[in-house]
PDB file of C-alpha atoms in Angstrom:
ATOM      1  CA  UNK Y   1       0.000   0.000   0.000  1.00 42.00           C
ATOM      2  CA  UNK Y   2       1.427   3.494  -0.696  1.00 38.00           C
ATOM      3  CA  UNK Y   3       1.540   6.101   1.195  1.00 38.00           C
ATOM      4  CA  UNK Y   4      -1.310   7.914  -0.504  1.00 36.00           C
ATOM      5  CA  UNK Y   5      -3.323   4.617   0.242  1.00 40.00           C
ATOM      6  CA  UNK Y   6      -2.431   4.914   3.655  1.00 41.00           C
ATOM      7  CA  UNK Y   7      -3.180   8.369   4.119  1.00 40.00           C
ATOM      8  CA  UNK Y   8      -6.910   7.448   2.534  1.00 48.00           C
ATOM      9  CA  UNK Y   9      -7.849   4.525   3.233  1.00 63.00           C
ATOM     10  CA  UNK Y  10     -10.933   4.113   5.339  1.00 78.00           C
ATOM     11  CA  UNK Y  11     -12.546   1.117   7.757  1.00 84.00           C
ATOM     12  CA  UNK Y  12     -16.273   3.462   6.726  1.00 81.00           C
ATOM     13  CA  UNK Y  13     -18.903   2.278   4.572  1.00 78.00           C
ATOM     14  CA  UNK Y  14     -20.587   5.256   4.182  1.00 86.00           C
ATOM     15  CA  UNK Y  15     -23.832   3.496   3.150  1.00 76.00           C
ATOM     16  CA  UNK Y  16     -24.159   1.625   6.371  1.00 68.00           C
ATOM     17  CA  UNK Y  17     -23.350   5.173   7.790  1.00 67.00           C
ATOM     18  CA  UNK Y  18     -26.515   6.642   6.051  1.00 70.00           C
ATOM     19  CA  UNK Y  19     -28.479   4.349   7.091  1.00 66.00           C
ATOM     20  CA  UNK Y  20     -27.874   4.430  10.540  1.00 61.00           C
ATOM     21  CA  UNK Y  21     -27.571   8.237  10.126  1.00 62.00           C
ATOM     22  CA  UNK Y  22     -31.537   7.747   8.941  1.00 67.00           C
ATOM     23  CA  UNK Y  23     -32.786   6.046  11.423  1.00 62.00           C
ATOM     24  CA  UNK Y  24     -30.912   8.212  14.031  1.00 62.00           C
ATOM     25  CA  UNK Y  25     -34.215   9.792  15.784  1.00 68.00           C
ATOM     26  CA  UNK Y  26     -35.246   6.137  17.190  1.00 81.00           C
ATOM     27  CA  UNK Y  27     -31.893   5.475  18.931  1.00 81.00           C
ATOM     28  CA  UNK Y  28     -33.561   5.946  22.506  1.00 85.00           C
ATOM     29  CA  UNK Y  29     -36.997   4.155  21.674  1.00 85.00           C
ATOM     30  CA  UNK Y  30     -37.309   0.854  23.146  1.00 85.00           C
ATOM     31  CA  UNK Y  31     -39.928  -0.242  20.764  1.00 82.00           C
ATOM     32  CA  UNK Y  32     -38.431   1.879  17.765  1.00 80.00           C
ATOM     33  CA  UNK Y  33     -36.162   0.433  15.263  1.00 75.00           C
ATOM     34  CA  UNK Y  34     -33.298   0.122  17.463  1.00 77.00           C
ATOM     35  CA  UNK Y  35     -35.526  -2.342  20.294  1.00 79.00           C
ATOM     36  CA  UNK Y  36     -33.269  -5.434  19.526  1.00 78.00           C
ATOM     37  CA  UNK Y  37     -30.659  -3.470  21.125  1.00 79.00           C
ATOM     38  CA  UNK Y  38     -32.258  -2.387  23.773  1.00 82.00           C
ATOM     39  CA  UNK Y  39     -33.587  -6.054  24.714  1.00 84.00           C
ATOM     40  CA  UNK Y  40     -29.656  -7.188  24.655  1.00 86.00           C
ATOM     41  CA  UNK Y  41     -28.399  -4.271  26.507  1.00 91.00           C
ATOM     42  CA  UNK Y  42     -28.946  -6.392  29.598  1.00 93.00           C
ATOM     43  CA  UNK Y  43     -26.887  -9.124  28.773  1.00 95.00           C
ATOM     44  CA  UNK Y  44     -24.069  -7.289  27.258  1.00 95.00           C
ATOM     45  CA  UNK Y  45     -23.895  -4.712  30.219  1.00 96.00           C
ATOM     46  CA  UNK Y  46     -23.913  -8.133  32.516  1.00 97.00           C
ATOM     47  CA  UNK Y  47     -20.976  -9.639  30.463  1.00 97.00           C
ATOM     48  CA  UNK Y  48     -19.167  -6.196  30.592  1.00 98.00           C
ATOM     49  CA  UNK Y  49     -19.219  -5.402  34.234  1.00 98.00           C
ATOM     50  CA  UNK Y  50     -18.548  -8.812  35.032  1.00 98.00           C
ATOM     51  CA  UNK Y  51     -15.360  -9.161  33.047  1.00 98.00           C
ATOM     52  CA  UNK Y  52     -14.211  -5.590  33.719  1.00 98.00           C
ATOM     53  CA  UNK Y  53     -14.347  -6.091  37.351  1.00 98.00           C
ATOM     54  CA  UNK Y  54     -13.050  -9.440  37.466  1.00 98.00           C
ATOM     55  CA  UNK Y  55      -9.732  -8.211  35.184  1.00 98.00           C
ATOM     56  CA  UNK Y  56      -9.201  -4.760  37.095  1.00 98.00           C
ATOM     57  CA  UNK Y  57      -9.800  -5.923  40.584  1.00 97.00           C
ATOM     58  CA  UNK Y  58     -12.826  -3.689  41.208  1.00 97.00           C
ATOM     59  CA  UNK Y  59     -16.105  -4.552  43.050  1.00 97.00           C
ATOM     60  CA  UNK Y  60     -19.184  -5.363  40.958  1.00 96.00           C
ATOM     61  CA  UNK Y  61     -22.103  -3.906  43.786  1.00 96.00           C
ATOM     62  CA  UNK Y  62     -19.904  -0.611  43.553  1.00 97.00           C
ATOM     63  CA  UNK Y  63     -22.142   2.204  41.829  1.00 96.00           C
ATOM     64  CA  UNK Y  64     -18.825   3.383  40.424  1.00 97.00           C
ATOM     65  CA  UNK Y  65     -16.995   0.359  39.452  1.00 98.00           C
ATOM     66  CA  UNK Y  66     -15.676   1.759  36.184  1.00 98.00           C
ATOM     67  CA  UNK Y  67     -14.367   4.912  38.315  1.00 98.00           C
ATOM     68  CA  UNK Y  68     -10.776   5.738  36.825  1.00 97.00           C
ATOM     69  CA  UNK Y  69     -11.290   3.705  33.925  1.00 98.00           C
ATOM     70  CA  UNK Y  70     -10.479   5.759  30.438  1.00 98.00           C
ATOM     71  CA  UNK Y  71     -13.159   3.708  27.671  1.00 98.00           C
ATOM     72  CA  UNK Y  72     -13.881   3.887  23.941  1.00 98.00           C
ATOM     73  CA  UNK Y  73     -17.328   2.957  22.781  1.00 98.00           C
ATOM     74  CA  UNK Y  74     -16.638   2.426  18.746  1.00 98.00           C
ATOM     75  CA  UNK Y  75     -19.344   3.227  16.610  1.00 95.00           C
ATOM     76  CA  UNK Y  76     -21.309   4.470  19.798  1.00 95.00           C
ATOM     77  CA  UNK Y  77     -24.252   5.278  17.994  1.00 91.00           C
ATOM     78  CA  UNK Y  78     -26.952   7.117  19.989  1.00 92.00           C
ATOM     79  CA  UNK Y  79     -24.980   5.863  23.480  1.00 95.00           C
ATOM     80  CA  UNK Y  80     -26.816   3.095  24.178  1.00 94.00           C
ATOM     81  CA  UNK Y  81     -23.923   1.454  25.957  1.00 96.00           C
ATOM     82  CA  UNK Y  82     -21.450   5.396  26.392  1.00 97.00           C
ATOM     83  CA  UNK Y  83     -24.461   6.261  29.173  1.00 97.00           C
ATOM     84  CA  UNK Y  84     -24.243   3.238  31.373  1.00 97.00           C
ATOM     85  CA  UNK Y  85     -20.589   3.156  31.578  1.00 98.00           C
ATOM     86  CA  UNK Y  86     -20.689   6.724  32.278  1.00 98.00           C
ATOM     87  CA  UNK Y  87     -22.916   6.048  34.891  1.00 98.00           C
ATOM     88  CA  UNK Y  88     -20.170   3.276  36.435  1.00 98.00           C
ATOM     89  CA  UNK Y  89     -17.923   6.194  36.525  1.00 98.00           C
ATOM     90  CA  UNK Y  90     -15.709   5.529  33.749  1.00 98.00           C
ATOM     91  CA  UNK Y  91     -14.336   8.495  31.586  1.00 98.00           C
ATOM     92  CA  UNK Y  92     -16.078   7.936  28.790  1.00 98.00           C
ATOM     93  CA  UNK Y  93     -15.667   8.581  24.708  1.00 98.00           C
ATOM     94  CA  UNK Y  94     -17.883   7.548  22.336  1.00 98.00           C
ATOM     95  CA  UNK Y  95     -16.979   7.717  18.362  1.00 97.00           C
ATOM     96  CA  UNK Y  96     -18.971   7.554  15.516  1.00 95.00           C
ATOM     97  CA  UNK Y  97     -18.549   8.630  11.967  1.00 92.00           C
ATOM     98  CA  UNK Y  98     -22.336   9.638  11.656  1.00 91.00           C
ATOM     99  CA  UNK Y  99     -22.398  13.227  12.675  1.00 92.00           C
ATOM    100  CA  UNK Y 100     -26.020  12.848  13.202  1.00 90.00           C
ATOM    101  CA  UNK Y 101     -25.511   9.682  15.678  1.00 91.00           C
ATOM    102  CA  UNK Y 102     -23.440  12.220  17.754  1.00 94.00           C
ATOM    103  CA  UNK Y 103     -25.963  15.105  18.143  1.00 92.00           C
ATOM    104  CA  UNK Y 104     -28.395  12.432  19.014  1.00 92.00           C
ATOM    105  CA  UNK Y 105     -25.940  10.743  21.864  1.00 94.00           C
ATOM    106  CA  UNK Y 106     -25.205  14.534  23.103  1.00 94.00           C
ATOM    107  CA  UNK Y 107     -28.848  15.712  23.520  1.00 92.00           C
ATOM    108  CA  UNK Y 108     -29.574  12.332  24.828  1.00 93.00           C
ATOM    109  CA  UNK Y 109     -26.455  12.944  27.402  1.00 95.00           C
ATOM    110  CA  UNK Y 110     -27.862  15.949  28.088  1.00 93.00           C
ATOM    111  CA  UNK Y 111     -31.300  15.053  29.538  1.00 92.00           C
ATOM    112  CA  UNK Y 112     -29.489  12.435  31.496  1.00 95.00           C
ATOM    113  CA  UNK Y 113     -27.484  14.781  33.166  1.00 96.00           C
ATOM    114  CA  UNK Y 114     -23.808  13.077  32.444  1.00 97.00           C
ATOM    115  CA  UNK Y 115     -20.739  13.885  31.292  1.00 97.00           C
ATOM    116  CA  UNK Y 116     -19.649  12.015  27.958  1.00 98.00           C
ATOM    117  CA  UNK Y 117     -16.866  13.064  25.512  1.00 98.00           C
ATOM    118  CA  UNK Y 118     -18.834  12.639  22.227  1.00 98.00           C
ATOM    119  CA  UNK Y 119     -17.184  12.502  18.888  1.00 97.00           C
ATOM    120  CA  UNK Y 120     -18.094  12.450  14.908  1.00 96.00           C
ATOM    121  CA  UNK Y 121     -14.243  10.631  14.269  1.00 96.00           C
ATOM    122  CA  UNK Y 122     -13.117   7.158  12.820  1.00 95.00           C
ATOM    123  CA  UNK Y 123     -11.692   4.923  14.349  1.00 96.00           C
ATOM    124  CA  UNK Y 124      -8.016   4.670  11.830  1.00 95.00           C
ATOM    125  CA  UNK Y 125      -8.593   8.926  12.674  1.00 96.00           C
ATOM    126  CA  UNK Y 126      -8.777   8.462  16.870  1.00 97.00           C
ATOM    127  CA  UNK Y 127      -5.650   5.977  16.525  1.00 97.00           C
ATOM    128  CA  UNK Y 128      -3.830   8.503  14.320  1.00 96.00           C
ATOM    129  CA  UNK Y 129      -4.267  11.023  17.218  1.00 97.00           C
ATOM    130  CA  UNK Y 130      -2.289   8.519  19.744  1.00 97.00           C
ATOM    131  CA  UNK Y 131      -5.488   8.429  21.930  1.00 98.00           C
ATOM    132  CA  UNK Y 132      -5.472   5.039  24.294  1.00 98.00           C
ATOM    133  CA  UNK Y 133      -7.944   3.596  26.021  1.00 98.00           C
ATOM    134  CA  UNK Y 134      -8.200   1.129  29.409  1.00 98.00           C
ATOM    135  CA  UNK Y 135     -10.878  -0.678  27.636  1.00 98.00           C
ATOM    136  CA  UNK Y 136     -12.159  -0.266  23.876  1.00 98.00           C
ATOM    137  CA  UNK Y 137     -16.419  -1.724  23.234  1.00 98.00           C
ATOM    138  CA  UNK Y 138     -16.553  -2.970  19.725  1.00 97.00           C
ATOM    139  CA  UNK Y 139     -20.280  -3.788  20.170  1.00 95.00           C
ATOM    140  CA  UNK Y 140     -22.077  -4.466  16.970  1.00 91.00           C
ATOM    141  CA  UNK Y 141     -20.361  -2.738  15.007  1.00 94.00           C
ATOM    142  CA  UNK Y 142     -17.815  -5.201  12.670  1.00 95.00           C
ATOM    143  CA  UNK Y 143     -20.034  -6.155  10.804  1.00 92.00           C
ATOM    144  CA  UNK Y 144     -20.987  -3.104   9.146  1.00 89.00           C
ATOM    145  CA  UNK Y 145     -17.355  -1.706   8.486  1.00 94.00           C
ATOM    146  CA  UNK Y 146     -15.507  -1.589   5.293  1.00 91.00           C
ATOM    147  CA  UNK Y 147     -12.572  -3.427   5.722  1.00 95.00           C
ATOM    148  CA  UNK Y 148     -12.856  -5.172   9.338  1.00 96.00           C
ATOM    149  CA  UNK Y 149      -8.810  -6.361   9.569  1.00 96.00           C
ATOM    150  CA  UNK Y 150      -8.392  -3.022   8.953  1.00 96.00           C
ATOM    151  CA  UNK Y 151     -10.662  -1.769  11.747  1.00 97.00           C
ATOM    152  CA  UNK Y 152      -9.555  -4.454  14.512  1.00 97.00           C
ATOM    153  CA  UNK Y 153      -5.882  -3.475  13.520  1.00 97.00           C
ATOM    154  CA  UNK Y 154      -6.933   0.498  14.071  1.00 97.00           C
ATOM    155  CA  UNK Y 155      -8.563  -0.429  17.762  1.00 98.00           C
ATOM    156  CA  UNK Y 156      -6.177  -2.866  19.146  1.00 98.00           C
ATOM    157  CA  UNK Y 157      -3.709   0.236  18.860  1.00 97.00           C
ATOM    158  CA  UNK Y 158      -5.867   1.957  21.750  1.00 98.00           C
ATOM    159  CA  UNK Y 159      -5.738  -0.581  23.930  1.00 98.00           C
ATOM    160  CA  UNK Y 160      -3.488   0.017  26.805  1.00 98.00           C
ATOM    161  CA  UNK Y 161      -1.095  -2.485  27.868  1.00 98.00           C
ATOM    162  CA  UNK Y 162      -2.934  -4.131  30.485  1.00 98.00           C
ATOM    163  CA  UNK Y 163      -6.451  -3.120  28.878  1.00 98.00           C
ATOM    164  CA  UNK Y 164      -9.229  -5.049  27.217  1.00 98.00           C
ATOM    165  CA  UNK Y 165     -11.189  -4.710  24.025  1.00 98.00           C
ATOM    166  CA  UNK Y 166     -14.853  -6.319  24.280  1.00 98.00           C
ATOM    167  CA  UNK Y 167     -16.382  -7.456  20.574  1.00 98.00           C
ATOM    168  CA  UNK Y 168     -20.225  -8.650  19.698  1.00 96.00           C
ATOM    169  CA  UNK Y 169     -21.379  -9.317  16.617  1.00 95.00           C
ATOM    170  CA  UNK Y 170     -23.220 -11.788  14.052  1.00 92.00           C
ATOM    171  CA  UNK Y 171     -21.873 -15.416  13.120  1.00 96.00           C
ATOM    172  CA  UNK Y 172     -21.754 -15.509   9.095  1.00 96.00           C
ATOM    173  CA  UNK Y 173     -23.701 -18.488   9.951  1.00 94.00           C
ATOM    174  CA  UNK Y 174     -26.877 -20.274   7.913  1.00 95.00           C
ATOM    175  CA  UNK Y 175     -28.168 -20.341  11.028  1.00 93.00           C
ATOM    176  CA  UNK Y 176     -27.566 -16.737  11.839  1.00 87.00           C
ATOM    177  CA  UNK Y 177     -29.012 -16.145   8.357  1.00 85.00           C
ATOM    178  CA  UNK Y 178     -31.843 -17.700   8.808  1.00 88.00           C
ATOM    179  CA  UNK Y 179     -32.633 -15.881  12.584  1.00 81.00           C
ATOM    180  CA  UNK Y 180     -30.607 -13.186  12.577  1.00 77.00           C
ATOM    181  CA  UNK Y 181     -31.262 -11.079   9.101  1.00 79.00           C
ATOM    182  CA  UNK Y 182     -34.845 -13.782   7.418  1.00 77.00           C
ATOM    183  CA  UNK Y 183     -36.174 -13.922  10.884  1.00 71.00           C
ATOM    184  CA  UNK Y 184     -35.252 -10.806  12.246  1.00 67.00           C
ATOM    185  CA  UNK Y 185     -35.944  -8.630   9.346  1.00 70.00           C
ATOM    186  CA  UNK Y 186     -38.193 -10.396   7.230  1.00 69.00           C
ATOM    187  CA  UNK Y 187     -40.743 -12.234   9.584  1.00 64.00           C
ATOM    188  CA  UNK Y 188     -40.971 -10.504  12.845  1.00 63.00           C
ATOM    189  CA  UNK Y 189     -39.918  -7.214  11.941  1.00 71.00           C
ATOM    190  CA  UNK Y 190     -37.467  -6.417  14.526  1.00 66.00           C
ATOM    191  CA  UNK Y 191     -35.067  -4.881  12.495  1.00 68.00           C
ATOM    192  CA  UNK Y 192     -35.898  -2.600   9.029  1.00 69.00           C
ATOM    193  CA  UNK Y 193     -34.789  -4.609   6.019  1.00 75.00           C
ATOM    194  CA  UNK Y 194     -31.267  -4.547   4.662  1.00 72.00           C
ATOM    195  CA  UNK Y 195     -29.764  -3.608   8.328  1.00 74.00           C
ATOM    196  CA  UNK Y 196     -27.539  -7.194   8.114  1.00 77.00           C
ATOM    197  CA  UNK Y 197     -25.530  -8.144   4.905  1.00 85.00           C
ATOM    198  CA  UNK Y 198     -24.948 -11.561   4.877  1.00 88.00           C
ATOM    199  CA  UNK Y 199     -21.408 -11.285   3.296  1.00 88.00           C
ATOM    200  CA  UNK Y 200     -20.595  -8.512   5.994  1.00 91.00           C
ATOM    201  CA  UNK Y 201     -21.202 -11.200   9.196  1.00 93.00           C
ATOM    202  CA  UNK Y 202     -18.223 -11.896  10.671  1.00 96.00           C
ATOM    203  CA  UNK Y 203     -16.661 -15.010  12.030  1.00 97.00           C
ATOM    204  CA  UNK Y 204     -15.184 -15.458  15.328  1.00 97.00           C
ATOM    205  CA  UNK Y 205     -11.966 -16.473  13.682  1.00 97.00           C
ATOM    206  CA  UNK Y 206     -12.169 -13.769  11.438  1.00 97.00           C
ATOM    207  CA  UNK Y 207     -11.658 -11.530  14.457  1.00 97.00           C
ATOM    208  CA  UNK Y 208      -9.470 -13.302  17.011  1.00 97.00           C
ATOM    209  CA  UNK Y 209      -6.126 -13.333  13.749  1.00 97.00           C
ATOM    210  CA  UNK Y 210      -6.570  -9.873  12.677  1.00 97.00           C
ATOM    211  CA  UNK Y 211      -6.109  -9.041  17.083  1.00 97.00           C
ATOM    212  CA  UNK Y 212      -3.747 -11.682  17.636  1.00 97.00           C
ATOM    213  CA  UNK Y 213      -1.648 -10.369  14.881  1.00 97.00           C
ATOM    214  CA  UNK Y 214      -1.235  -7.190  16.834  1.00 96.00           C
ATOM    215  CA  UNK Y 215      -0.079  -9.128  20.203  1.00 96.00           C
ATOM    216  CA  UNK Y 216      -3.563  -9.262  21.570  1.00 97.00           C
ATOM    217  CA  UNK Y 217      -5.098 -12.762  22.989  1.00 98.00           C
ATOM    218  CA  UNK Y 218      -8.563 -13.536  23.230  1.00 98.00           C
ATOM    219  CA  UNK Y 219      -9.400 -14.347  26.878  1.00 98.00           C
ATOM    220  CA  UNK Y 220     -13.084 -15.412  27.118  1.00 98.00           C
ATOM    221  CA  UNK Y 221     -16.021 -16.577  24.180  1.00 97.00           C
ATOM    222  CA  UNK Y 222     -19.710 -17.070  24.569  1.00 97.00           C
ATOM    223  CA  UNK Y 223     -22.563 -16.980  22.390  1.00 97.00           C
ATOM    224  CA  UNK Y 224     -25.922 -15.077  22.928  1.00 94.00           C
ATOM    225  CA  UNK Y 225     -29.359 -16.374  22.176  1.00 93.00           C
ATOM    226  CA  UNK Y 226     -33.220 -15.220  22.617  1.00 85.00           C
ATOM    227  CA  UNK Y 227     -35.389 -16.884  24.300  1.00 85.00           C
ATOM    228  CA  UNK Y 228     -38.911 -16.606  22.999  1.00 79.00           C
ATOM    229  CA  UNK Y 229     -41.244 -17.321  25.735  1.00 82.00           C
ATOM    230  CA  UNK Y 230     -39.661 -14.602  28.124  1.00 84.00           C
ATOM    231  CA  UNK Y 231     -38.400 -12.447  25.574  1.00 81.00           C
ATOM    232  CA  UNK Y 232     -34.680 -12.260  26.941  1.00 87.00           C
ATOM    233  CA  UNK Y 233     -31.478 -12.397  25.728  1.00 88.00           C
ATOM    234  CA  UNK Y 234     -28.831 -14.980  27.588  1.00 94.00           C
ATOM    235  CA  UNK Y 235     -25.424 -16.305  27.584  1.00 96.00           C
ATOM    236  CA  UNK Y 236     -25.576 -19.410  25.696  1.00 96.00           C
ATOM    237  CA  UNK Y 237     -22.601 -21.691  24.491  1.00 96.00           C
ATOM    238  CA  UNK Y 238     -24.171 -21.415  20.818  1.00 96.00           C
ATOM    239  CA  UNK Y 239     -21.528 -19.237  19.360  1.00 97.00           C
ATOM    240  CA  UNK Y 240     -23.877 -19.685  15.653  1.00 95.00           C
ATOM    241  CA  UNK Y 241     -25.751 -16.784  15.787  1.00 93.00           C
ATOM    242  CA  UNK Y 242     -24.774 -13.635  18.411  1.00 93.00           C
ATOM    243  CA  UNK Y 243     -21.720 -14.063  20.083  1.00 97.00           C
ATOM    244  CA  UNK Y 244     -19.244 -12.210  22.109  1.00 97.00           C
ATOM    245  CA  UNK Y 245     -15.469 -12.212  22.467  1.00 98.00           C
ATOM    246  CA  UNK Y 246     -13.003 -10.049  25.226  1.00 98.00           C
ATOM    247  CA  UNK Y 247      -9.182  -9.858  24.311  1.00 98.00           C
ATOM    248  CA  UNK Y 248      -6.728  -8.320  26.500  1.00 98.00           C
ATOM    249  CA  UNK Y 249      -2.986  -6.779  26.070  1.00 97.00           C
ATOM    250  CA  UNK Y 250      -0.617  -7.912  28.352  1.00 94.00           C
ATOM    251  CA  UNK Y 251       0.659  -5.378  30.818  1.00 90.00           C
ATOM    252  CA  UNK Y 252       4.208  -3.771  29.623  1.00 73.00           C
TER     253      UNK Y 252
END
């Protein structure tokens, strides 16, 4: 790649970026267009605190667990994950390349009365700047980036030595096809049509070489799945459809 390359290329796909972008006034409603994330928040934030805890040494009942704790939500979005880490205490940016994302995750921040360092900025652009986080949340987000090696490789360089990176996203699965984007989008409706691309699911291995390739090890693995009859999302074994990985740096 030349230096010109270098200097251009980009992990955006600037489609996926309008269309989030379009959608960007139902971030905060649970029963809007952006529910299925709202119904997993509870696991994920579960997982999260857990592990954090558990690799810094900090108490889980403590309202500000996360206190001291420096953390990147990637591709943050409206904040539906920056505002409850905020709330733990931890100093908090979230990054997204949809300018309209951000002024939604600002007034939200706002009303809530916290404190959250909001930014319209890439994530190749944040690692350019040198800026290093304790602990970086790719949470959905892979699987609608241009180039994901790319994007891992741009992340992993936050992560302080000692720090962790947190990743969920989508099996490229024909089971995850069938749930995740036919059932999902097509039969119940969760999810407006076209939000998944097939081709743009990622595997687990297709994340755990790109980080290990930049001296990061994948510490912990589970799978997430719904459960119809209570309408909940749990930690499950079944790594087919939803899953989530944490990889660490080792301390210097």
């Amino acid at each position: 790649m030349t230096d010109i390359q270098q200097q251009t290329a980009t992990t955006v796909d600037q489609s996926e970026v309008d269309r989030f972008s379009a959608m960007a006034a139902d971030w905060w409603d649970p029963t809007g267009k952006f529910r299925p994330l709202h119904k997993f928040s509870p696991v994920r934030l579960s997982y999260i605190k857990e592990k954090v805890c558990a690799h810094f040494g900090r108490d889980e009942n403590a309202a500000d667990a996360f206190k001291g704790l420096r953390c990147l939500d990637i591709g943050c979005g409206g904040g539906l994950l920056s505002e409850p880490m905020a709330r733990l205490g931890a100093d908090v940016v979230g990054a997204d390349p949809s300018t309209v994302n951000v002024e939604v995750a600002k007034l939200h921040m706002k009303k809530s009365g916290l404190e959250i360092d909001y930014r319209a900025q890439t994530a190749e652009e944040l690692a350019a700047a040198g800026e290093t986080f304790d602990v970086v949340f790719n949470m959905e987000v892979v699987e609608h980036v241009a180039d994901v090696p790319m994007f891992l490789n741009a992340t992993a360089q936050m992560v302080r030595p000692g720090g962790l990176m947190f990743i969920a996203t989508i099996n490229r699965t024909l089971k995850a096809y069938t749930l995740a984007i036919v059932g999902a989008e097509y039969v119940l409706r969760w999810l407006p049509k076209g939000t998944h691309s097939y081709e743009k699911l990622v595997r687990p291995e297709e994340i755990s070489a790109p980080l290990e390739a930049t001296g990061m090890q994948i510490i912990d693995r589970c799978g997430v799945t719904y459960n119809p009859l209570m309408d909940t999302w749990n930690r499950s074994r079944d790594m087919n459809v939803n899953y989530m990985m944490l990889a660490s740096r080792d301390k210097a």
